[in-house]
Tab-separated table of N, CA and C in Angstrom:
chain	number	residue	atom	x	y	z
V	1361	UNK	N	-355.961	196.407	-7.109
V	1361	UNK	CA	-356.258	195.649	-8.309
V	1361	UNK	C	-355.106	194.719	-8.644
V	1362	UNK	N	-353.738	195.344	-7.971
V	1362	UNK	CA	-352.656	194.351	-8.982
V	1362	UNK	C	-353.004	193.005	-7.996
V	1363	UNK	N	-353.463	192.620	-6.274
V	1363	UNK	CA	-353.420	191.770	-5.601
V	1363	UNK	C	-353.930	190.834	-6.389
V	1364	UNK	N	-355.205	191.233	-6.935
V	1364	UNK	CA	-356.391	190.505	-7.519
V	1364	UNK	C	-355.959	189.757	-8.876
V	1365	UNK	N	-355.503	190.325	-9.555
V	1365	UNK	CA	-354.207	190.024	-10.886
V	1365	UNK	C	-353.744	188.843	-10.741
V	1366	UNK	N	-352.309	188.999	-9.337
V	1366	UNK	CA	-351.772	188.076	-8.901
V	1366	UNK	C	-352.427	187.128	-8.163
V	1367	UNK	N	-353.626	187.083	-7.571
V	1367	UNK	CA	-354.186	185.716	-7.306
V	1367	UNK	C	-354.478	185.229	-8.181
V	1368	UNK	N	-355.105	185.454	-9.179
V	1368	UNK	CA	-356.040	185.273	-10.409
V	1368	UNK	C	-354.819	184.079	-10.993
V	1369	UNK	N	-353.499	185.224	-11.244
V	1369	UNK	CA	-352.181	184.180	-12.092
V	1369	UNK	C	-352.152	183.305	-11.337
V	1370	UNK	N	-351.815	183.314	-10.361
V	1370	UNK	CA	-351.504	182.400	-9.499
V	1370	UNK	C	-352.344	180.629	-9.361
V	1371	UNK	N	-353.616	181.373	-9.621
V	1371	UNK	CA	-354.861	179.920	-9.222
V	1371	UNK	C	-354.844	179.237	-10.989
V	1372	UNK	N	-354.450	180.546	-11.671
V	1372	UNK	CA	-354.694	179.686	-13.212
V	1372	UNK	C	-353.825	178.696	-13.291
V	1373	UNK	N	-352.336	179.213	-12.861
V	1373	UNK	CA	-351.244	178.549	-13.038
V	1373	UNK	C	-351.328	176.811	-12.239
V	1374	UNK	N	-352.048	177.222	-10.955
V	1374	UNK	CA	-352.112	175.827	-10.736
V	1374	UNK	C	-353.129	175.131	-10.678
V	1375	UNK	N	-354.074	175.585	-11.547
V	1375	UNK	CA	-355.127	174.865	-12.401
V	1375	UNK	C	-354.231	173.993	-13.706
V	1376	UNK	N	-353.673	174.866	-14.394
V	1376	UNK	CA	-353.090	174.429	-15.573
V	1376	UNK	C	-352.112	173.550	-14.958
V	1377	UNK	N	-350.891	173.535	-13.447
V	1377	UNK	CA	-350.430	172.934	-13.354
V	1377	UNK	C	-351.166	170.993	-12.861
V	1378	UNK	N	-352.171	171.375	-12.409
V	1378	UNK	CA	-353.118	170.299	-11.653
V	1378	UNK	C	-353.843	169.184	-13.058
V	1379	UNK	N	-354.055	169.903	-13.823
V	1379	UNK	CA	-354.734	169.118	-14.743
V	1379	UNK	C	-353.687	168.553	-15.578
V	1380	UNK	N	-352.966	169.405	-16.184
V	1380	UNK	CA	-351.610	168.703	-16.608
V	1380	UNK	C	-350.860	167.535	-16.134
V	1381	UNK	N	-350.786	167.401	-14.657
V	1381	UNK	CA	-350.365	166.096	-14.058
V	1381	UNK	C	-351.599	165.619	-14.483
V	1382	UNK	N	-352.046	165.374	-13.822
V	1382	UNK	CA	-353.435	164.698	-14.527
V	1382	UNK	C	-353.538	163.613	-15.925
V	1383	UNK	N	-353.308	164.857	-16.499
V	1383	UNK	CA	-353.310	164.430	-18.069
V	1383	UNK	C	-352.132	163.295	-18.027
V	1384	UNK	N	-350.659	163.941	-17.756
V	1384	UNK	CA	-349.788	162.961	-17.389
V	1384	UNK	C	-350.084	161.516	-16.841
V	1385	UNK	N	-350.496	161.376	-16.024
V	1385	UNK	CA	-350.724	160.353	-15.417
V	1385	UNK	C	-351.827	159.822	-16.070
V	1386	UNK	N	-352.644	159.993	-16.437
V	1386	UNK	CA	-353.842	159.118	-17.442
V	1386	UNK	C	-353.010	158.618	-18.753
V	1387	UNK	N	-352.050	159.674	-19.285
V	1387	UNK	CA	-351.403	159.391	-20.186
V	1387	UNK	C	-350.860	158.111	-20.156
V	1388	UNK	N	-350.242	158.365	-19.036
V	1388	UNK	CA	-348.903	156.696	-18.431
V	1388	UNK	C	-349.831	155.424	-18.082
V	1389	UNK	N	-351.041	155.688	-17.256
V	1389	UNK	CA	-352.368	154.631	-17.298
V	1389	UNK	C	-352.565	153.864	-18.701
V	1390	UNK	N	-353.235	155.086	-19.726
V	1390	UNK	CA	-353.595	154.151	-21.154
V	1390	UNK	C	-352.052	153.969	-21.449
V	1391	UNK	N	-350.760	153.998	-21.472
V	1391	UNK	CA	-350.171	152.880	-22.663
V	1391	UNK	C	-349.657	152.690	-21.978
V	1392	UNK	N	-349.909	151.914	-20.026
V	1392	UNK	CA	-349.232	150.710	-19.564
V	1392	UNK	C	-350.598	149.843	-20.141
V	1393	UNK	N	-351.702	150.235	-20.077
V	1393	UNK	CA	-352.658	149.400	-20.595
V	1393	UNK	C	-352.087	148.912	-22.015
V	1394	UNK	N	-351.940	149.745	-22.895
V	1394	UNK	CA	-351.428	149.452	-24.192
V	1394	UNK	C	-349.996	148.309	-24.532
V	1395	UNK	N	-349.075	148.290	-23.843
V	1395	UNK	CA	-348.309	147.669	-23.543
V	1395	UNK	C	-348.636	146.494	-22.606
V	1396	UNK	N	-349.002	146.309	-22.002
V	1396	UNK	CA	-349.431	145.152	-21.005
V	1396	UNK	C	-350.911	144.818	-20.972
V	1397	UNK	N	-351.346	144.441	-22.313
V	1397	UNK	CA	-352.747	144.110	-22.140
V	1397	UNK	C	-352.777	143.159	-21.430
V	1398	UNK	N	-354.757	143.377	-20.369
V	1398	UNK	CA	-355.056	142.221	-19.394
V	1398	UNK	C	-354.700	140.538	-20.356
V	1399	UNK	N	-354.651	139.664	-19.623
V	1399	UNK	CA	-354.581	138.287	-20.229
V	1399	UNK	C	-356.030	137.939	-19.924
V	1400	UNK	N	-356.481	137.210	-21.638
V	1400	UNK	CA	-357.292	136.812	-21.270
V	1400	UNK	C	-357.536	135.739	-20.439
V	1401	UNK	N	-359.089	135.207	-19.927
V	1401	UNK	CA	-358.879	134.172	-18.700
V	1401	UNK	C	-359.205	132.937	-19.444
V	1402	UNK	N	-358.760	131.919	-19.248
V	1402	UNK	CA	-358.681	130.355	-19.648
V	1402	UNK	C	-360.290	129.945	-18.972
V	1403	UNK	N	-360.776	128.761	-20.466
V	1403	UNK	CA	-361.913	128.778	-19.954
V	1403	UNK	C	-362.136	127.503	-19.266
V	1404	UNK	N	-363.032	127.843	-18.501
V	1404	UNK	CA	-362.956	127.026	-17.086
V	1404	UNK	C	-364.261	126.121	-16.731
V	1405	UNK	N	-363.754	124.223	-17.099
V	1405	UNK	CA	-365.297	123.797	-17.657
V	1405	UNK	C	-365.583	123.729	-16.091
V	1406	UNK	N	-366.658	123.433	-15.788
V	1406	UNK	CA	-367.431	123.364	-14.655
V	1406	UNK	C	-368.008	122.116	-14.732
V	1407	UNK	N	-368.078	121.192	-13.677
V	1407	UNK	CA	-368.442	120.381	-13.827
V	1407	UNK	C	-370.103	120.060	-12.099
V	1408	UNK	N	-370.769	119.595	-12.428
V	1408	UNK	CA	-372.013	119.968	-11.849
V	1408	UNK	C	-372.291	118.670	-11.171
V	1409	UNK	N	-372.783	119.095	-9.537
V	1409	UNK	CA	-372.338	118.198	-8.628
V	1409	UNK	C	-373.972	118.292	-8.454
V	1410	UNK	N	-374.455	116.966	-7.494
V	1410	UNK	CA	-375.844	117.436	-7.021
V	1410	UNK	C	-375.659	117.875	-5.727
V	1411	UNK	N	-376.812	118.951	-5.531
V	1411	UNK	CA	-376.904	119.669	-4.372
V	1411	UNK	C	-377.884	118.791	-3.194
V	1412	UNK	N	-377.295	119.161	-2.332
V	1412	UNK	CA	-378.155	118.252	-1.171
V	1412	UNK	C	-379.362	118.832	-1.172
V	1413	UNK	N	-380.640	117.948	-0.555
V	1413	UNK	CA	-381.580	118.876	-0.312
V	1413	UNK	C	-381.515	119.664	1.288
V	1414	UNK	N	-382.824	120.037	1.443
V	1414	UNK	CA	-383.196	120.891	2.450
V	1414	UNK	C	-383.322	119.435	3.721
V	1415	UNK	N	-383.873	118.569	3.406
V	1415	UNK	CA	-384.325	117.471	3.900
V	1415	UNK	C	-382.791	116.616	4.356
V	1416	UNK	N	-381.860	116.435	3.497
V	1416	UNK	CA	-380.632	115.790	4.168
V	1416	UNK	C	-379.802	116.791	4.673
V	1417	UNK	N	-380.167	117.681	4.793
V	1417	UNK	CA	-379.549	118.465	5.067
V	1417	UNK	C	-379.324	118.534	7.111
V	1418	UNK	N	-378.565	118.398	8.164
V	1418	UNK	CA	-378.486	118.754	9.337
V	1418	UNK	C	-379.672	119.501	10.107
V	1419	UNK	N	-380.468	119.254	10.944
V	1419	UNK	CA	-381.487	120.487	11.494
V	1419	UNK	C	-380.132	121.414	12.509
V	1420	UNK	N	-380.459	122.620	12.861
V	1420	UNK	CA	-379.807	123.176	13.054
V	1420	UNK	C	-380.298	123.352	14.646
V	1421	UNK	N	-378.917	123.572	15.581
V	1421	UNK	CA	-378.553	123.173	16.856
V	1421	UNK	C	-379.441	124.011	17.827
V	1422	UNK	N	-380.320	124.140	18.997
V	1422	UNK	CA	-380.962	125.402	19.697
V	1422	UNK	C	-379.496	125.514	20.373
V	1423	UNK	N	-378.750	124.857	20.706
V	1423	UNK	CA	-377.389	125.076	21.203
V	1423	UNK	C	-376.755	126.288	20.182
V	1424	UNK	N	-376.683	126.929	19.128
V	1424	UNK	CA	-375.900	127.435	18.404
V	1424	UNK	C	-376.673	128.910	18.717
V	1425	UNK	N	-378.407	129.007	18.707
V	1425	UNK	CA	-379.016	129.966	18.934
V	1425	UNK	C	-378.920	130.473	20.078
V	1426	UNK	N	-378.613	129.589	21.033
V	1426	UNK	CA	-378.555	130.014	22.590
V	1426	UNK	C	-377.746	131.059	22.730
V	1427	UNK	N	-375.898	130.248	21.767
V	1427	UNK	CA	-374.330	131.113	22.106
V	1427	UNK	C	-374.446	132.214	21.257
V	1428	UNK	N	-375.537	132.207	19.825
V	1428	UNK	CA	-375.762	133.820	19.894
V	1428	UNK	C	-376.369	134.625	20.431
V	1429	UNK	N	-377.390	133.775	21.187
V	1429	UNK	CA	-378.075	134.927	22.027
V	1429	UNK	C	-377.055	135.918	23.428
V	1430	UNK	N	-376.571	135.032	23.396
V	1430	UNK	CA	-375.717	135.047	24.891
V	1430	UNK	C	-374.835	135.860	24.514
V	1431	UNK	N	-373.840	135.942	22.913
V	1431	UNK	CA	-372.786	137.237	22.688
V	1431	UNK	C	-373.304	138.130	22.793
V	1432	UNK	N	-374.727	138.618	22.004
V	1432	UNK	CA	-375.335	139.491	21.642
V	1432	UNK	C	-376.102	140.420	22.913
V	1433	UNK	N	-376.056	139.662	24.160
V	1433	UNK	CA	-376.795	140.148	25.616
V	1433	UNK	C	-375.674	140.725	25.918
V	1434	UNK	N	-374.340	140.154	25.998
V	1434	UNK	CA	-373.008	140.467	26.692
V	1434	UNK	C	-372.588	141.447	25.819
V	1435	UNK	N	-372.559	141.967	24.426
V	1435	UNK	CA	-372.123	143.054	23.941
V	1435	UNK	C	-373.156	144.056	24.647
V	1436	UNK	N	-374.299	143.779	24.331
V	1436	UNK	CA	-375.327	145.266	24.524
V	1436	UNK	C	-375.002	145.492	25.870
V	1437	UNK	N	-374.715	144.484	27.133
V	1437	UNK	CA	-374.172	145.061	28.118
V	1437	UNK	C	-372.941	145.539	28.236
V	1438	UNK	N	-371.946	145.456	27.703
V	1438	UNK	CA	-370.830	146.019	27.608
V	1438	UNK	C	-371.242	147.579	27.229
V	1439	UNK	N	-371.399	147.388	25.872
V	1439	UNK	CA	-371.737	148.781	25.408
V	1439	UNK	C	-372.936	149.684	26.579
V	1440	UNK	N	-373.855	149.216	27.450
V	1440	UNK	CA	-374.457	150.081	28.462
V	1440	UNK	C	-373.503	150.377	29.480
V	1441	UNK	N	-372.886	150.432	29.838
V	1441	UNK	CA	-371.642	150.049	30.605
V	1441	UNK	C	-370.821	150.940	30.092
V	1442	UNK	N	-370.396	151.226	29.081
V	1442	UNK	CA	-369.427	151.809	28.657
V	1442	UNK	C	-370.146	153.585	28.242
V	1443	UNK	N	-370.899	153.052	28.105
V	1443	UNK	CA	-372.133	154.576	27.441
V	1443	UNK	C	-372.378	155.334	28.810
V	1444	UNK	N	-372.242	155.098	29.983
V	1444	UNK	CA	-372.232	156.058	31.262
V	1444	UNK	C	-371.223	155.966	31.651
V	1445	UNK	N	-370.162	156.053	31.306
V	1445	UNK	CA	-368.598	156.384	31.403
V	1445	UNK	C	-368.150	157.957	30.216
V	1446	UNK	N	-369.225	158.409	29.520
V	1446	UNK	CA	-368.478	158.975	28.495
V	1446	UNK	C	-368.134	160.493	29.437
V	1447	UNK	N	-368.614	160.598	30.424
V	1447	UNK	CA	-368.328	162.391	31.004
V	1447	UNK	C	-367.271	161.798	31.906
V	1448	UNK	N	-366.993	160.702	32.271
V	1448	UNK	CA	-366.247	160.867	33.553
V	1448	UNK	C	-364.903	161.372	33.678
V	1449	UNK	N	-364.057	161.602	32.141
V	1449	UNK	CA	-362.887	162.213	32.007
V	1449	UNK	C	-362.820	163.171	32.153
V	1450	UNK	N	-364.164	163.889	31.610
V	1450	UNK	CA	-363.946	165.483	31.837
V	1450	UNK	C	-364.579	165.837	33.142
V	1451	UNK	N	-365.103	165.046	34.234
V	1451	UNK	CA	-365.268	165.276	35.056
V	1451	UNK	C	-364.209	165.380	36.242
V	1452	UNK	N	-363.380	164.229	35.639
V	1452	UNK	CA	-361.924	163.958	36.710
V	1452	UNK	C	-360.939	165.321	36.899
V	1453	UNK	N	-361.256	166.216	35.913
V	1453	UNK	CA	-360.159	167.286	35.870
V	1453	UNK	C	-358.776	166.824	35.299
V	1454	UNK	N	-358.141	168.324	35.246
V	1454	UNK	CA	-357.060	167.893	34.569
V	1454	UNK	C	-355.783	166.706	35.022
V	1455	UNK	N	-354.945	165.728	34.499
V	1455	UNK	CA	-354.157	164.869	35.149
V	1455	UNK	C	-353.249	165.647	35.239
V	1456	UNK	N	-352.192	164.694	36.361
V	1456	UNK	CA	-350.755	165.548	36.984
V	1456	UNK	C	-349.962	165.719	35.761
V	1457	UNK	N	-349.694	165.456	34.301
V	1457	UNK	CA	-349.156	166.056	33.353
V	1457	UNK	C	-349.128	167.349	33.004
V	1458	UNK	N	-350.455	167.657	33.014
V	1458	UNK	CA	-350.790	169.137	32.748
V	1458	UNK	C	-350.792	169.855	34.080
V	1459	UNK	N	-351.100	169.308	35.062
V	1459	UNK	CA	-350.896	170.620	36.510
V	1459	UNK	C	-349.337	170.427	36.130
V	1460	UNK	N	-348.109	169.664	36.127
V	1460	UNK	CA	-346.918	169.625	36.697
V	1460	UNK	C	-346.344	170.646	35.274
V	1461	UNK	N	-347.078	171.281	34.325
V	1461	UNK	CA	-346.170	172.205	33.614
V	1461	UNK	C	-346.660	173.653	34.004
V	1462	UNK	N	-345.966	174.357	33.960
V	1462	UNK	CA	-345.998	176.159	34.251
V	1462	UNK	C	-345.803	176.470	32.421
């Protein structure tokens, strides 16, 4: 029974010690807030441009669709490629690091 006692003190103590920092530190949070209030932000006129349309806008390149198609073939082959490599380490056995220690 006394084990049980002394865990018991033990977990309260650093409950009470855990929340206490805690408290501490929230403490020091609100009055750096209090002391260093945010600045407010300066107001900021905006001034309003016209937007291009859809129509002046560039048509877009089959050249640009091509070079993503082409990363996107060359990753998925990489990654097939790399995905039947995953046993071959543990297939190789151990390296001369580990045979050369007793």
């Amino acid at each position: 029974m006394d084990n049980i006692q002394t865990g018991l003190m033990v977990s309260a103590i650093g409950l009470i010690v855990t929340f206490t920092a805690l408290g501490v530190f929230i403490g020091v949070i609100v009055l750096l807030q209090k002391l260093f209030p945010p600045k407010k932000e300066a107001k900021v006129s905006v001034v309003e441009q016209p937007v291009a349309t859809l129509s002046d806008a560039a048509p877009q390149s089959d050249d640009a669709d091509e070079a993503l198609v082409a990363v996107l073939a060359a990753a998925a082959y990489l990654r097939s490629r790399r995905s039947g490599q995953l046993g071959s380490t543990l297939m190789a056995g151990p390296g001369p690091y580990r045979t050369s220690r007793n």
